[in-house]
Amino acid sequence: MQTRALRTLVKISQVGSFVEAAKQLGMTLSALSMQMKALEAELGLSLFDRSVRPPRLTPMGRGIVGEAIALLEREDSLLSLSRPSDALVGQFKLGFVTTAAVRLLPKFLENARRTAPRASFDVETGLSAVLQDKVLTGQIDAAILTDADGLPPRLSARLLRQESFVFAAHHALLTDGLDGLLAQHTFFHFMPDTGIGKLIASAMVNQARPRGAKTIVLDNLEAIMECVAAGLGFTLLPIPDVDRYLTPQIIKLPAPISIQRKLVLAVLRDSALAKREYALAALFEAD
């Protein structure tokens, strides 16, 4: 059983409302409701009377809250005793935004094996928005995200990387320079609803593109760079992602407007891992 769900249950009992609890915990109402339904399914009983608005704790639910408070206090005490330093000890679930995992994950795992032998990590990849919600709902302990819009107040965000963007195109398409590239050729756009996609979309609004200029949206960086290498169009991406797939035929051009991607380590401020955030972030540092 995940004690994070019990912490959410206790918060609901304290504020008397799903809506207010979700607000204070930095969760969406739907995510909080799903977490409570999952807890009820795991326990095999109804914690709330949903025939009234707002839902009220059932007598059994109130009893579970009392037991949960005592359990969570013991958990906090145990963690304090067993982990007196900021050393990483135990099992953790981490999320990596997919576009950065290919670059950051290998070095992270190598550093973890060498410098944090008493810690083990389960890893998943996904979109920044999805991973952020999973940290807020306690499904994972921390995540490496693209911070495009700012994170909810309940999350701590430690900057890991800051990466500038560049245009990339096959040299054969650059006979008329950047202006000709923007006006005449297909733009390969990474998903606009993602972290880096939002940054790209914002930057491209200010570029002189004729009405009806063709844009192709793709969800795979390698596919975008393969199309660019084939001379089918151009793109705008963080420099490390362009460099990873760079070929002699591809030319990088500075973006006229400064645009940078911030990769951050997101952790719940009131979680046990927050006290060891520095030690976790250190595993992303290059030698």
Short mmCIF file of C-alpha atoms in Angstrom, two decimals:
data_model
loop_
_atom_site.label_atom_id
_atom_site.label_comp_id
_atom_site.label_asym_id
_atom_site.label_seq_id
_atom_site.Cartn_x
_atom_site.Cartn_y
_atom_site.Cartn_z
CA MET A 1 0.00 0.00 0.00
CA GLN A 2 1.26 3.47 -0.89
CA THR A 3 1.23 5.72 2.18
CA ARG A 4 0.88 8.75 -0.12
CA ALA A 5 -2.77 7.86 -0.62
CA LEU A 6 -3.20 7.75 3.15
CA ARG A 7 -1.68 11.22 3.42
CA THR A 8 -4.23 12.46 0.88
CA LEU A 9 -7.03 10.81 2.87
CA VAL A 10 -5.87 12.55 6.04
CA LYS A 11 -5.75 15.90 4.23
CA ILE A 12 -9.35 15.43 3.01
CA SER A 13 -10.45 14.69 6.56
CA GLN A 14 -8.71 17.85 7.78
CA VAL A 15 -10.20 20.26 5.23
CA GLY A 16 -13.54 18.48 4.70
CA SER A 17 -13.53 18.82 0.93
CA PHE A 18 -12.09 17.03 -2.08
CA VAL A 19 -11.82 20.37 -3.89
CA GLU A 20 -9.92 22.14 -1.11
CA ALA A 21 -7.69 19.10 -0.46
CA ALA A 22 -6.80 18.93 -4.15
CA LYS A 23 -6.00 22.65 -4.13
CA GLN A 24 -3.76 22.42 -1.08
CA LEU A 25 -1.99 19.31 -2.36
CA GLY A 26 -1.43 20.78 -5.82
CA MET A 27 -3.42 17.95 -7.45
CA THR A 28 -6.21 17.97 -9.98
CA LEU A 29 -9.60 17.04 -8.57
CA SER A 30 -9.85 14.07 -10.93
CA ALA A 31 -6.41 12.77 -9.86
CA LEU A 32 -7.35 13.04 -6.19
CA SER A 33 -10.67 11.26 -6.78
CA MET A 34 -8.94 8.46 -8.67
CA GLN A 35 -6.40 8.07 -5.86
CA MET A 36 -9.19 7.69 -3.29
CA LYS A 37 -11.10 5.18 -5.45
CA ALA A 38 -7.91 3.16 -5.85
CA LEU A 39 -7.40 3.21 -2.05
CA GLU A 40 -10.99 2.06 -1.48
CA ALA A 41 -10.50 -0.76 -3.98
CA GLU A 42 -7.29 -1.83 -2.25
CA LEU A 43 -8.91 -1.80 1.19
CA GLY A 44 -12.15 -3.36 -0.06
CA LEU A 45 -14.43 -0.83 1.62
CA SER A 46 -16.09 2.56 1.09
CA LEU A 47 -14.30 5.45 2.76
CA PHE A 48 -16.77 8.11 1.62
CA ASP A 49 -20.52 8.56 1.39
CA ARG A 50 -20.85 9.98 -2.11
CA SER A 51 -24.64 10.37 -1.96
CA VAL A 52 -24.07 13.82 -0.42
CA ARG A 53 -22.07 16.83 -1.60
CA PRO A 54 -19.35 17.19 -0.65
CA PRO A 55 -18.70 13.48 0.02
CA ARG A 56 -18.45 12.64 3.74
CA LEU A 57 -16.27 10.10 5.45
CA THR A 58 -18.12 6.96 6.43
CA PRO A 59 -17.74 5.67 10.00
CA MET A 60 -15.23 3.14 8.66
CA GLY A 61 -13.50 5.95 6.79
CA ARG A 62 -13.10 7.95 10.00
CA GLY A 63 -11.63 4.91 11.66
CA ILE A 64 -9.14 4.46 8.79
CA VAL A 65 -8.13 8.12 9.09
CA GLY A 66 -7.28 7.65 12.76
CA GLU A 67 -5.16 4.61 11.99
CA ALA A 68 -3.56 6.41 9.03
CA ILE A 69 -2.47 9.37 11.17
CA ALA A 70 -0.76 7.06 13.64
CA LEU A 71 0.83 5.04 10.82
CA LEU A 72 2.14 8.14 9.03
CA GLU A 73 3.61 9.51 12.25
CA ARG A 74 5.44 6.22 12.79
CA GLU A 75 6.65 6.25 9.18
CA ASP A 76 8.05 9.77 9.54
CA SER A 77 9.74 8.81 12.80
CA LEU A 78 11.23 5.67 11.30
CA LEU A 79 12.59 7.55 8.29
CA SER A 80 14.13 10.15 10.56
CA LEU A 81 15.86 7.48 12.63
CA SER A 82 17.03 5.28 9.78
CA ARG A 83 18.16 8.07 7.48
CA PRO A 84 19.80 10.67 9.69
CA SER A 85 21.92 12.08 6.87
CA ASP A 86 21.08 13.19 3.36
CA ALA A 87 22.29 9.87 1.93
CA LEU A 88 20.01 8.12 -0.53
CA VAL A 89 18.79 4.89 1.05
CA GLY A 90 15.82 2.80 -0.09
CA GLN A 91 13.77 2.32 -3.22
CA PHE A 92 12.61 5.25 -5.33
CA LYS A 93 10.41 5.70 -8.38
CA LEU A 94 11.65 8.30 -10.87
CA GLY A 95 10.19 9.71 -14.06
CA PHE A 96 12.22 11.05 -16.99
CA VAL A 97 10.76 13.24 -19.72
CA THR A 98 11.26 11.08 -22.80
CA THR A 99 13.23 13.62 -24.83
CA ALA A 100 15.88 13.91 -22.10
CA ALA A 101 16.00 10.29 -20.90
CA VAL A 102 18.19 9.16 -23.77
CA ARG A 103 20.87 11.63 -22.65
CA LEU A 104 20.50 11.75 -18.87
CA LEU A 105 19.44 8.26 -17.83
CA PRO A 106 22.65 6.31 -18.62
CA LYS A 107 24.88 8.71 -16.66
CA PHE A 108 22.36 8.85 -13.80
CA LEU A 109 22.29 5.07 -13.43
CA GLU A 110 26.09 4.89 -13.63
CA ASN A 111 26.48 7.54 -10.90
CA ALA A 112 23.81 5.88 -8.75
CA ARG A 113 25.54 2.50 -8.92
CA ARG A 114 28.86 4.07 -7.97
CA THR A 115 27.89 6.63 -5.31
CA ALA A 116 24.48 5.51 -3.95
CA PRO A 117 24.80 1.73 -3.53
CA ARG A 118 22.09 1.59 -0.85
CA ALA A 119 19.48 3.09 -3.17
CA SER A 120 17.56 1.42 -5.98
CA PHE A 121 15.56 3.17 -8.67
CA ASP A 122 12.56 2.19 -10.74
CA VAL A 123 12.37 4.40 -13.82
CA GLU A 124 9.66 5.35 -16.27
CA THR A 125 9.52 7.83 -19.14
CA GLY A 126 6.72 10.05 -20.34
CA LEU A 127 5.57 13.58 -21.09
CA SER A 128 6.36 16.36 -18.61
CA ALA A 129 2.70 17.06 -17.81
CA VAL A 130 1.97 13.40 -17.11
CA LEU A 131 5.04 12.94 -14.93
CA GLN A 132 4.33 16.14 -13.01
CA ASP A 133 0.86 14.88 -12.16
CA LYS A 134 2.31 11.55 -11.03
CA VAL A 135 4.66 13.31 -8.62
CA LEU A 136 1.77 15.37 -7.24
CA THR A 137 -0.40 12.29 -6.76
CA GLY A 138 2.41 10.25 -5.19
CA GLN A 139 2.66 7.67 -7.96
CA ILE A 140 6.35 8.46 -8.38
CA ASP A 141 8.84 10.10 -5.99
CA ALA A 142 10.42 12.60 -8.38
CA ALA A 143 10.67 13.46 -12.06
CA ILE A 144 12.97 15.20 -14.51
CA LEU A 145 10.74 17.62 -16.42
CA THR A 146 10.85 20.42 -18.93
CA ASP A 147 9.73 23.50 -17.02
CA ALA A 148 7.91 25.55 -19.65
CA ASP A 149 5.09 27.16 -17.64
CA GLY A 150 6.40 27.03 -14.06
CA LEU A 151 5.63 24.23 -11.61
CA PRO A 152 2.84 24.09 -8.99
CA PRO A 153 3.84 25.60 -5.60
CA ARG A 154 3.79 22.20 -3.93
CA LEU A 155 6.69 21.04 -6.09
CA SER A 156 10.31 21.93 -5.56
CA ALA A 157 12.18 22.48 -8.84
CA ARG A 158 15.97 22.15 -8.89
CA LEU A 159 17.56 23.20 -12.19
CA LEU A 160 19.65 20.41 -13.74
CA ARG A 161 20.29 21.67 -17.28
CA GLN A 162 19.59 24.82 -19.27
CA GLU A 163 19.77 24.25 -23.04
CA SER A 164 19.60 26.78 -25.88
CA PHE A 165 17.67 26.07 -29.08
CA VAL A 166 18.91 26.23 -32.67
CA PHE A 167 17.42 25.79 -36.11
CA ALA A 168 18.71 22.76 -38.00
CA ALA A 169 18.49 22.20 -41.75
CA HIS A 170 20.21 20.39 -44.61
CA HIS A 171 22.81 22.67 -46.20
CA ALA A 172 21.05 22.39 -49.59
CA LEU A 173 18.06 24.28 -48.20
CA LEU A 174 20.08 27.28 -47.06
CA THR A 175 20.82 28.98 -50.37
CA ASP A 176 18.62 31.92 -49.29
CA GLY A 177 19.63 31.85 -45.64
CA LEU A 178 17.32 31.61 -42.64
CA ASP A 179 14.71 33.90 -44.20
CA GLY A 180 14.43 31.64 -47.23
CA LEU A 181 14.30 28.57 -45.00
CA LEU A 182 11.40 29.98 -42.99
CA ALA A 183 9.51 31.11 -46.06
CA GLN A 184 9.98 28.19 -48.42
CA HIS A 185 10.40 24.93 -46.54
CA THR A 186 8.51 22.50 -44.34
CA PHE A 187 8.89 22.93 -40.59
CA PHE A 188 9.12 19.77 -38.47
CA HIS A 189 7.54 20.67 -35.11
CA PHE A 190 7.94 18.53 -32.00
CA MET A 191 4.58 18.01 -30.25
CA PRO A 192 3.27 21.52 -29.38
CA ASP A 193 1.50 20.36 -26.21
CA THR A 194 4.71 19.10 -24.57
CA GLY A 195 7.28 21.03 -22.54
CA ILE A 196 9.74 21.74 -25.36
CA GLY A 197 6.88 21.84 -27.87
CA LYS A 198 5.36 24.83 -26.05
CA LEU A 199 8.70 26.64 -26.13
CA ILE A 200 9.06 25.94 -29.84
CA ALA A 201 5.50 27.07 -30.60
CA SER A 202 6.06 30.32 -28.70
CA ALA A 203 9.28 31.03 -30.60
CA MET A 204 7.79 30.23 -34.01
CA VAL A 205 4.93 32.70 -33.52
CA ASN A 206 7.50 35.46 -33.95
CA GLN A 207 9.03 34.05 -37.15
CA ALA A 208 8.11 35.34 -40.61
CA ARG A 209 6.31 32.35 -42.09
CA PRO A 210 3.89 32.86 -44.99
CA ARG A 211 0.25 31.91 -44.59
CA GLY A 212 -0.20 28.26 -45.49
CA ALA A 213 3.46 27.35 -44.85
CA LYS A 214 3.65 23.62 -44.22
CA THR A 215 4.26 22.26 -40.73
CA ILE A 216 4.49 18.58 -39.82
CA VAL A 217 4.06 17.62 -36.17
CA LEU A 218 5.95 14.56 -34.93
CA ASP A 219 6.40 12.99 -31.49
CA ASN A 220 9.88 11.58 -32.05
CA LEU A 221 13.12 13.60 -32.10
CA GLU A 222 15.02 10.99 -34.08
CA ALA A 223 12.33 10.96 -36.78
CA ILE A 224 12.46 14.76 -36.99
CA MET A 225 16.24 14.80 -37.37
CA GLU A 226 16.16 12.01 -39.95
CA CYS A 227 13.73 14.08 -42.03
CA VAL A 228 16.00 17.10 -41.66
CA ALA A 229 19.04 15.04 -42.68
CA ALA A 230 17.14 13.90 -45.77
CA GLY A 231 16.62 17.52 -46.83
CA LEU A 232 12.85 17.42 -46.34
CA GLY A 233 12.63 20.52 -44.16
CA PHE A 234 13.97 22.18 -41.02
CA THR A 235 13.37 22.14 -37.27
CA LEU A 236 13.97 24.05 -34.03
CA LEU A 237 15.25 21.98 -31.10
CA PRO A 238 17.57 22.15 -28.07
CA ILE A 239 21.23 22.02 -29.10
CA PRO A 240 21.98 18.67 -27.33
CA ASP A 241 19.12 16.99 -29.22
CA VAL A 242 20.34 18.35 -32.56
CA ASP A 243 23.94 17.40 -31.79
CA ARG A 244 22.92 13.83 -30.93
CA TYR A 245 21.65 13.25 -34.46
CA LEU A 246 23.96 15.67 -36.30
CA THR A 247 25.38 14.66 -39.70
CA PRO A 248 27.88 16.50 -41.92
CA GLN A 249 24.97 17.64 -44.13
CA ILE A 250 23.07 19.37 -41.30
CA ILE A 251 23.78 23.01 -40.50
CA LYS A 252 22.85 24.66 -37.17
CA LEU A 253 21.57 28.24 -37.19
CA PRO A 254 21.10 30.36 -34.04
CA ALA A 255 17.49 31.15 -33.22
CA PRO A 256 16.86 34.91 -33.71
CA ILE A 257 15.06 35.01 -30.35
CA SER A 258 16.74 33.52 -27.30
CA ILE A 259 14.91 30.38 -26.24
CA GLN A 260 16.07 27.95 -23.58
CA ARG A 261 14.81 24.69 -22.18
CA LYS A 262 15.01 24.20 -18.43
CA LEU A 263 15.30 20.61 -17.27
CA VAL A 264 14.41 20.45 -13.59
CA LEU A 265 14.22 17.84 -10.87
CA ALA A 266 10.69 18.02 -9.42
CA VAL A 267 10.03 16.69 -5.90
CA LEU A 268 7.14 17.20 -3.50
CA ARG A 269 8.22 19.80 -0.95
CA ASP A 270 6.68 17.89 1.97
CA SER A 271 7.95 14.45 0.98
CA ALA A 272 10.68 12.46 2.70
CA LEU A 273 12.76 12.65 -0.49
CA ALA A 274 12.73 16.48 -0.39
CA LYS A 275 15.33 16.36 2.39
CA ARG A 276 17.60 14.38 0.07
CA GLU A 277 16.92 16.37 -3.06
CA TYR A 278 20.50 17.61 -3.22
CA ALA A 279 21.88 14.07 -3.07
CA LEU A 280 19.49 12.98 -5.84
CA ALA A 281 20.37 15.96 -8.03
CA ALA A 282 24.07 15.19 -7.58
CA LEU A 283 23.56 11.92 -9.47
CA PHE A 284 22.91 13.97 -12.62
CA GLU A 285 26.20 15.79 -12.46
CA ALA A 286 28.82 14.88 -15.06
CA ASP A 287 32.26 13.85 -13.90
#
